[in-house]
mmCIF file of C-alpha atoms in Angstrom:
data_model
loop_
_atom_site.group_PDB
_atom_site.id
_atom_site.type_symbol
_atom_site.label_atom_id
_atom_site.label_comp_id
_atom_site.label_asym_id
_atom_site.label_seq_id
_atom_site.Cartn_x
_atom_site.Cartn_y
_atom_site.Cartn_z
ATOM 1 C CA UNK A 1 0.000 0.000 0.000
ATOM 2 C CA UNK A 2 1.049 3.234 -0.966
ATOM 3 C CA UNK A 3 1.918 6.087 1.722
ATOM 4 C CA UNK A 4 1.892 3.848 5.216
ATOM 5 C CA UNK A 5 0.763 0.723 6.810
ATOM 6 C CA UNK A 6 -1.999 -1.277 6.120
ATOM 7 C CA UNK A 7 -4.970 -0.190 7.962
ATOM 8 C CA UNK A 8 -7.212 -3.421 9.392
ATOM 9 C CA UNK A 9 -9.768 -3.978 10.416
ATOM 10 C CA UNK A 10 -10.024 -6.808 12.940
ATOM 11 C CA UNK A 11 -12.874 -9.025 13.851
ATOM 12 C CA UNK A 12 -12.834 -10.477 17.286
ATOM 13 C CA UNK A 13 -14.891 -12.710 18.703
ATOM 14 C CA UNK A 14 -13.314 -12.767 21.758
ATOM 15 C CA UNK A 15 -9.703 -11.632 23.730
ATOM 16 C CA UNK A 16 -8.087 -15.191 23.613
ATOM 17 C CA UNK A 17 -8.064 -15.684 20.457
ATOM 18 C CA UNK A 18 -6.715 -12.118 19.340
ATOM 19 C CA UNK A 19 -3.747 -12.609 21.055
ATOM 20 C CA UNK A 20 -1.618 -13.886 18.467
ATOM 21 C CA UNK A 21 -3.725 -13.045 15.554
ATOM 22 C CA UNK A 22 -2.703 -9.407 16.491
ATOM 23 C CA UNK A 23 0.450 -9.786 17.416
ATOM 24 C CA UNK A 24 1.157 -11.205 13.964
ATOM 25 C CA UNK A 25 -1.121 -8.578 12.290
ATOM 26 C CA UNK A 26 1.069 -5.996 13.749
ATOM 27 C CA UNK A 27 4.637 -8.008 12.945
ATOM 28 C CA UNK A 28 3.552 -7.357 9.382
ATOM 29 C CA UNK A 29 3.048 -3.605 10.317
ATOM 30 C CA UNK A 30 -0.408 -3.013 10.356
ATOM 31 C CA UNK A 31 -2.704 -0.400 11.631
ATOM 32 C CA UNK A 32 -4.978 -3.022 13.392
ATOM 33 C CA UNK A 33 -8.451 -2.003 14.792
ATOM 34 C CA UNK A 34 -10.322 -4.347 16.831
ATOM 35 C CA UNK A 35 -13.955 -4.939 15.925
ATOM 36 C CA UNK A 36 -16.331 -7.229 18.331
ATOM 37 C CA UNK A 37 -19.460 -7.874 16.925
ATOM 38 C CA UNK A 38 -20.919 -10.955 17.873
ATOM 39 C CA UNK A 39 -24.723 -11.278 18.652
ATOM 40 C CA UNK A 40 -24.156 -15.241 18.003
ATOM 41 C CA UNK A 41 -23.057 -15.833 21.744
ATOM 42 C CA UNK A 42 -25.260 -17.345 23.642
ATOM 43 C CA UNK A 43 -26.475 -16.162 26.768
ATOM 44 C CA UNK A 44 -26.111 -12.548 27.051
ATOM 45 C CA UNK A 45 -24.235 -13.205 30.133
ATOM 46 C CA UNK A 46 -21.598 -14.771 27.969
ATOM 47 C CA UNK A 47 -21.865 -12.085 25.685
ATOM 48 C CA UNK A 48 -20.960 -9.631 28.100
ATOM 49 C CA UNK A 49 -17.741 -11.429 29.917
ATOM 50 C CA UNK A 50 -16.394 -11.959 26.533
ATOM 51 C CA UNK A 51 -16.734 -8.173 25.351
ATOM 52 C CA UNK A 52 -15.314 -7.255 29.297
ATOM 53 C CA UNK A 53 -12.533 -9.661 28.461
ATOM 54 C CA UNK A 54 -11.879 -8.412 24.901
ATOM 55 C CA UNK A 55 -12.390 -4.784 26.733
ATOM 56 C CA UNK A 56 -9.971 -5.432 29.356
ATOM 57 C CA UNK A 57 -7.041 -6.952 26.928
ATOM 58 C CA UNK A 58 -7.528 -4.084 24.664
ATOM 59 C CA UNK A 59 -6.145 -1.896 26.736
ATOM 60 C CA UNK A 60 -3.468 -3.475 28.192
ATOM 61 C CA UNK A 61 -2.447 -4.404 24.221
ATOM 62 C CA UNK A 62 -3.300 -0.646 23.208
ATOM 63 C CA UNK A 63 -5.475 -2.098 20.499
ATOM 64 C CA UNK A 64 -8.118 0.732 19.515
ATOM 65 C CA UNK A 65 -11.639 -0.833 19.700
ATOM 66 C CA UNK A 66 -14.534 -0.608 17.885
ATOM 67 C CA UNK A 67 -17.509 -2.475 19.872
ATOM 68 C CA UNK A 68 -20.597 -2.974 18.516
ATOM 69 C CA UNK A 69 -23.236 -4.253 21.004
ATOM 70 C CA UNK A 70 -25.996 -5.004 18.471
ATOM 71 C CA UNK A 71 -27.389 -8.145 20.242
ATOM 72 C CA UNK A 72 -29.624 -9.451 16.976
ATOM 73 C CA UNK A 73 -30.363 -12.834 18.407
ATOM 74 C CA UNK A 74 -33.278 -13.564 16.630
ATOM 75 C CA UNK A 75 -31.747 -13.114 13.496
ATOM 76 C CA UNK A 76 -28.943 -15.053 14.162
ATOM 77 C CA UNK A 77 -31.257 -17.819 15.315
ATOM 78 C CA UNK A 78 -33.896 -17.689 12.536
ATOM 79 C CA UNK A 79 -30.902 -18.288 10.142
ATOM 80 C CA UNK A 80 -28.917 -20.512 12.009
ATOM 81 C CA UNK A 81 -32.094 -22.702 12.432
ATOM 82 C CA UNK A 82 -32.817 -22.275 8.395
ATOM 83 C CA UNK A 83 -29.355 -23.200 7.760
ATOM 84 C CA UNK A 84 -29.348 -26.201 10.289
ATOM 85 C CA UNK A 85 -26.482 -27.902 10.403
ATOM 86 C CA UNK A 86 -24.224 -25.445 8.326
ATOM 87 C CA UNK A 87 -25.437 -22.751 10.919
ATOM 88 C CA UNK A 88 -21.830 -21.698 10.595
ATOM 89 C CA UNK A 89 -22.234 -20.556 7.430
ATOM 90 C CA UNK A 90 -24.962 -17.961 8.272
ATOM 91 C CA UNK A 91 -22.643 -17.058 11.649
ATOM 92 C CA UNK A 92 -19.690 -16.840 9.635
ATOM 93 C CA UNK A 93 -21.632 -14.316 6.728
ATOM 94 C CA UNK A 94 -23.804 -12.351 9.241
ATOM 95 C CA UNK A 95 -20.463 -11.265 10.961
ATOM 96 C CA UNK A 96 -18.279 -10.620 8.544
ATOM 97 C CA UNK A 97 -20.992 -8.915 6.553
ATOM 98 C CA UNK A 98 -20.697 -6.300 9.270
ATOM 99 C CA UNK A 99 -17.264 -6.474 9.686
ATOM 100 C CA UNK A 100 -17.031 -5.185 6.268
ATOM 101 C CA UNK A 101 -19.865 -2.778 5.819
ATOM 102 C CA UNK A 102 -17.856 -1.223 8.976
ATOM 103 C CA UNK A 103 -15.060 -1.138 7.005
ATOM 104 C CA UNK A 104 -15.695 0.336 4.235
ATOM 105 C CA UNK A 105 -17.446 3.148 6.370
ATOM 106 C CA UNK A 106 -14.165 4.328 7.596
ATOM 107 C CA UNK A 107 -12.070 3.325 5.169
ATOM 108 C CA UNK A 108 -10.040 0.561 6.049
ATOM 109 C CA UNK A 109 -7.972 -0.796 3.180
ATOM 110 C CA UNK A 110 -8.977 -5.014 4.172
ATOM 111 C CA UNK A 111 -10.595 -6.980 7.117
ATOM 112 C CA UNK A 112 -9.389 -10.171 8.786
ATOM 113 C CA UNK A 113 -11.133 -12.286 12.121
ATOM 114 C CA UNK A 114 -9.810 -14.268 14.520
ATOM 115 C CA UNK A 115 -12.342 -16.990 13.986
ATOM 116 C CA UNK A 116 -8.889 -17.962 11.674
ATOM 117 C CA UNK A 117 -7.199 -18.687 14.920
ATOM 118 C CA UNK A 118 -9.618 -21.203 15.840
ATOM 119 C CA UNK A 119 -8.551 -25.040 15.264
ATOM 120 C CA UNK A 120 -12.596 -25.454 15.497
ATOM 121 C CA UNK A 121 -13.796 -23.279 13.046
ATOM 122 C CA UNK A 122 -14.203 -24.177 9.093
ATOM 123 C CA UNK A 123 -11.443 -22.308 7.518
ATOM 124 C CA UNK A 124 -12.468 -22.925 4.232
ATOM 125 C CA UNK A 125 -15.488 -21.568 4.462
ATOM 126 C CA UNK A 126 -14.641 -18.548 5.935
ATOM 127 C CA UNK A 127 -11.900 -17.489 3.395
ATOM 128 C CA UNK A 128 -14.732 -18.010 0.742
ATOM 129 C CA UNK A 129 -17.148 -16.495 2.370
ATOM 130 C CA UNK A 130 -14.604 -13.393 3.508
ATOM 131 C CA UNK A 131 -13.326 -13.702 -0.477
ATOM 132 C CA UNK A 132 -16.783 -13.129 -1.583
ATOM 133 C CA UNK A 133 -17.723 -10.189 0.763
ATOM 134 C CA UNK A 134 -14.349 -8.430 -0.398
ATOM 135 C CA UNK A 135 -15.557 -8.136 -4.126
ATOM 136 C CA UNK A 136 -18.825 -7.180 -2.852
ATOM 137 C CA UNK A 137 -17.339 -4.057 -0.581
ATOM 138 C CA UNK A 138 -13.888 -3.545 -2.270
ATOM 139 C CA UNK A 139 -12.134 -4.094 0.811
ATOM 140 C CA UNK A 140 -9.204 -6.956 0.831
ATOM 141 C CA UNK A 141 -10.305 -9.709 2.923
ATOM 142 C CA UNK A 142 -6.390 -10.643 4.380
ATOM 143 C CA UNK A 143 -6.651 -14.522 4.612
ATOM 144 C CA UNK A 144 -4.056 -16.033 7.004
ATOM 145 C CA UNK A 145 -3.714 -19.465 8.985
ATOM 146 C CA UNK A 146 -3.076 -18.232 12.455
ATOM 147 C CA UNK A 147 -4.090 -21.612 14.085
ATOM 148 C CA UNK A 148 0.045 -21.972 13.527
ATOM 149 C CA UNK A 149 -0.065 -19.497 16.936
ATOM 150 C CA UNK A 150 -2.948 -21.728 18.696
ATOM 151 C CA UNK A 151 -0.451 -22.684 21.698
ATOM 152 C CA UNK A 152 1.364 -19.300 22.375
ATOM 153 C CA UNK A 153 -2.112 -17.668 22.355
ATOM 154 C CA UNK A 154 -3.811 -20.299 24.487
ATOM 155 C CA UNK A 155 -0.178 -20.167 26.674
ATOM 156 C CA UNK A 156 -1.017 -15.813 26.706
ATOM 157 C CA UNK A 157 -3.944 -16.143 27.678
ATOM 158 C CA UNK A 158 -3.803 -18.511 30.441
ATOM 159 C CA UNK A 159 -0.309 -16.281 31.762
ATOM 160 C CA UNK A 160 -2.900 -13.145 31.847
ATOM 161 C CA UNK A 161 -5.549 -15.168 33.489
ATOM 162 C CA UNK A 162 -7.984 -14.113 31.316
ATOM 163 C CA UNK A 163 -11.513 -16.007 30.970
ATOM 164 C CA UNK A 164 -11.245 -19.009 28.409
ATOM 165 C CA UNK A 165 -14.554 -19.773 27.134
ATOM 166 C CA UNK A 166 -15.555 -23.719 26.772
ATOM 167 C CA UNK A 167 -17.698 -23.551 23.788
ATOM 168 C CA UNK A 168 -18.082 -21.153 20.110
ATOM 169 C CA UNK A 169 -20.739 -19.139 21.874
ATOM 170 C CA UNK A 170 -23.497 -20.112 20.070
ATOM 171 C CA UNK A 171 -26.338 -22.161 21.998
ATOM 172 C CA UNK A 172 -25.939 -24.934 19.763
ATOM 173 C CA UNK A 173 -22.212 -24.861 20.192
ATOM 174 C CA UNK A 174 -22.798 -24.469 24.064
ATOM 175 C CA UNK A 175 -24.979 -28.329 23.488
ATOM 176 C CA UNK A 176 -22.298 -29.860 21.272
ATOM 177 C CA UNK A 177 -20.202 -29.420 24.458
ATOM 178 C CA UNK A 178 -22.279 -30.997 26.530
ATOM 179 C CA UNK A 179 -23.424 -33.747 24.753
ATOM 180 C CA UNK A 180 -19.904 -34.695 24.073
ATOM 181 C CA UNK A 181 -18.706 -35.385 27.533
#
């Protein structure tokens, strides 16, 4: 990019799994914004200690934050109902959709997540669906396997004692869990 660093536009969905994600965003020498929008996360309780969390490590990592508290449940449910058992693939879109109407709003030059840090999330289907969203809003969707960084993040986190979350965040996600045990 001509004239500076690359400014991005990061979406969280929660402070352990930007650790590395950012840390190797900024190695590169990007301008990284945080972005948490998540109205996925199931209950609102959990909603809230994750965004206190995310709150909490943003400062202490001087990450600028962008929070957006819109807590569309229904929608996410209707869709992740309609779309049954590839629920994810309404999750992953109804995010990122934001994340990158956001983006182009102030005029960030791409848009990453850390649901790329995740060893349980479908990375193929979020680079497509983050490919398709960057023709659709001219924004560079920065694709990058950070799950390399899955240890030293999980290893962060734990050495900050920060709240680890047991499940995606999602209700159905929250089941899986349980029913797995």
């Amino acid at each position: 990019m001509d004239g500076g660093a690359k400014k991005v536009l990061l979406h969280i969905c929660c402070a352990p799994c930007s650790i590395y994600t950012l840390k190797r965003l900024k190695s590169t020498g990007a301008e990284v914004t945080g972005y948490f929008y998540n109205p996925n996360i199931h209950p609102y309780t959990e909603f809230l200690k994750r965004l206190q969390t995310l709150d909490n490590y943003a400062k202490i990592s001087l990450l600028q934050l962008m929070v957006d508290k819109d807590y569309d449940i229904e929608t996410f449910l209707k869709g992740a109902i309609e779309y049954g058992k590839d629920r994810c693939l309404f999750c992953y879109r109804m995010r990122l959709e934001r994340v990158f109407q956001k983006g182009a709003a102030y005029n960030f030059n791409a848009v990453s997540t850390t649901l790329l840090y995740s060893k349980y999330q479908r990375h193929d289907d979020i680079r497509a669906t983050g490919e398709a969203l960057a023709v659709k809003y001219g924004i560079e969707f920065l694709y990058e396997d950070f799950r390399k960084g899955w240890k030293e993040g999980v290893d962060a986190s734990k050495g900050l004692n920060m709240y680890r979350q047991q499940y995606c965040g999602c209700i159905f996600s929250e089941k899986e869990r349980f029913e797995k045990r």
